[in-house]
Structures are given as C-alpha cells and as structure tokens.
CSV table of C-alpha atoms in Angstrom, one decimal:
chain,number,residue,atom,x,y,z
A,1,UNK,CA,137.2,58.0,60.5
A,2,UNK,CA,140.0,60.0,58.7
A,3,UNK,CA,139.9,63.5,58.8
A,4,UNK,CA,138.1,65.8,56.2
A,5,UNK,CA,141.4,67.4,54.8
A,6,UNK,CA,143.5,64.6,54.5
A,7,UNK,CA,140.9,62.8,52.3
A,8,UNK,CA,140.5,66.0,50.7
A,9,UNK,CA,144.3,66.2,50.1
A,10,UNK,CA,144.5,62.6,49.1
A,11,UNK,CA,141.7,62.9,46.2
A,12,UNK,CA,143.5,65.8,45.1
A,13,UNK,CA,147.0,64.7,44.7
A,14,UNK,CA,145.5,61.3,43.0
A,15,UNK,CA,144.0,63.9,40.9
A,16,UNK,CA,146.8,65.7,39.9
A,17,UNK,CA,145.4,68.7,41.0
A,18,UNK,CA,148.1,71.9,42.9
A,19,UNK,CA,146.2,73.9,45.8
A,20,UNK,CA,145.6,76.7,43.2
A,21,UNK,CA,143.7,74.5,41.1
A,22,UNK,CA,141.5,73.2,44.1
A,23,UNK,CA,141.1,76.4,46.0
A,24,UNK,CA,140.3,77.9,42.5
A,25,UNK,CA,137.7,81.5,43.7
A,26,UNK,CA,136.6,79.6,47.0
A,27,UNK,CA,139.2,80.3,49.4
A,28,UNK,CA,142.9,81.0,49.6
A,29,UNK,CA,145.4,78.0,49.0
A,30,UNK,CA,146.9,79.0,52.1
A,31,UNK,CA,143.4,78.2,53.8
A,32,UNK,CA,143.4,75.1,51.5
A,33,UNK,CA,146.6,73.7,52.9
A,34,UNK,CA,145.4,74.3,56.3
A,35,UNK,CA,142.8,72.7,55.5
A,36,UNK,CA,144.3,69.7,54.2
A,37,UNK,CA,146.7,69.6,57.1
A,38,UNK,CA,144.5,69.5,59.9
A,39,UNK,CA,144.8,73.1,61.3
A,40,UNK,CA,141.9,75.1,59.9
A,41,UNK,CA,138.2,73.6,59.1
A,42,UNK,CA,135.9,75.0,56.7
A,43,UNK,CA,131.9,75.1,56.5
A,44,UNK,CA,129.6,72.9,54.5
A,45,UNK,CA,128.9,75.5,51.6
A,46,UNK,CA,133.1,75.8,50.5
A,47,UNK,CA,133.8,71.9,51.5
A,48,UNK,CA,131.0,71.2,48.6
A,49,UNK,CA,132.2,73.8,46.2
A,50,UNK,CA,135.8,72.7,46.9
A,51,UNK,CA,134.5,69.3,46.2
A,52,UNK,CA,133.4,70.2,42.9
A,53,UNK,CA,136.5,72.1,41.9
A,54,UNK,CA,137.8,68.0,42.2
A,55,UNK,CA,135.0,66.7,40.5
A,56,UNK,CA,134.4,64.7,43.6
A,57,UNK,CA,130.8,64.2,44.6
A,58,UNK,CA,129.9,64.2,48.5
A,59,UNK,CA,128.6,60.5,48.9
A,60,UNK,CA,132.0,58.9,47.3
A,61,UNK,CA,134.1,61.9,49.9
A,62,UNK,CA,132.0,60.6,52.7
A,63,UNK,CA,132.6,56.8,51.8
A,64,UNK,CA,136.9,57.7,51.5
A,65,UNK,CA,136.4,59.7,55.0
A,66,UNK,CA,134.7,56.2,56.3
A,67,UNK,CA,137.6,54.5,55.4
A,68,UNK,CA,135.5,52.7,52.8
A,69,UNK,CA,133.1,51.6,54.8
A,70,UNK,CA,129.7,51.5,53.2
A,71,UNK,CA,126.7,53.0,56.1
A,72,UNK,CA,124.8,50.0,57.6
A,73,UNK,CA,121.6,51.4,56.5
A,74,UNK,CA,122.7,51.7,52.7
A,75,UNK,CA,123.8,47.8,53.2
A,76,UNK,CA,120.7,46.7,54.5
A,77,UNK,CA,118.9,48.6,51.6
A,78,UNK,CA,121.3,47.1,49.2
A,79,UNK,CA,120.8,43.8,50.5
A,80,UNK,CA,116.9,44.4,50.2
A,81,UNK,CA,117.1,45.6,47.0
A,82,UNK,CA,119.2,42.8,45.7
A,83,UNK,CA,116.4,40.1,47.2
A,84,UNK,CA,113.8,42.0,46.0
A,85,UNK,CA,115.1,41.9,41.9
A,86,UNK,CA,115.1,38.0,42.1
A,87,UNK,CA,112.3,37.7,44.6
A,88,UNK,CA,114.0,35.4,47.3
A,89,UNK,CA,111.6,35.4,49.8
A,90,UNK,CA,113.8,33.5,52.6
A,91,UNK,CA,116.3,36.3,52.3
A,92,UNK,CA,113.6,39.0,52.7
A,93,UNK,CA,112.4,37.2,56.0
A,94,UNK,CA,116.0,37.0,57.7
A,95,UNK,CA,116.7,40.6,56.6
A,96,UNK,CA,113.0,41.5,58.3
A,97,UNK,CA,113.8,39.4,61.5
C-alpha cells in the first residue's frame, strides 16, 4: 500500500494544483509538503478537507492508496450484484459456496 502523501502528492500534481492551492486555510504548505513527503502525518478531519480542496473523494483516494486494488468485499458484492441484474442463478450458488 503506498503511502497517504505520496498519493496525495500524485493526485495533486496530475491536478495541476501548487501546495498553496491544496493546503488552501487547512494547514501550512510547509506541513503539506511534509506531508506529501513522508515526514509528518495528519488526522482524518484535514486529510478529508485537504481532499476536498483536490476535489478528490475518499473512496477513489483509498482505491490510488491500494494500488488500484478494488476491496474483496466490494468485489464479491459487485459480482453479486451483477448476477443478480440478469438473474443467473448458477453464478449466485458458486458465489454462495
């Protein structure tokens, strides 16, 4: 699993976004850079406001900081879900088993 500031710092700069512009009134850029370097961490409350100031939502920073790896769970599900919407039975049974 990366860590939390470089994914941070890689949807940034894809974003065209400076420090400034992602620290915006949440913390310093200082802090930011820190941050995005691996020297400082930060709590929940800022890494979701930060988020926001890169109009990034928390499930799709999670997924980048999983190295694109969707949960098991949330495959399953999809998996369910997808034999559910054209009713195939036999792929509801191996999914249950």
């Amino acid at each position: 699993m990366k860590s939390f500031g470089e994914v941070f710092k890689q949807i940034r700069v894809s974003h065209q976004l400076s420090l400034t512009q992602a620290a915006g009134d949440i913390c310093s850029k200082s802090m930011l850079s820190r941050f995005e370097s691996g020297n400082h961490d930060i709590g929940a409350q800022k890494l979701v406001a930060l988020l926001e100031n890169i109009h990034t939502d928390i499930e799709e920073f999670v997924f980048l900081c999983r190295s694109y790896q969707v949960q098991p769970n949330k495959a399953i599900f999809k998996q369910l879900e997808q034999a559910l919407d054209v009713t195939d039975t036999s792929k509801l049974h191996r999914l249950y088993q």
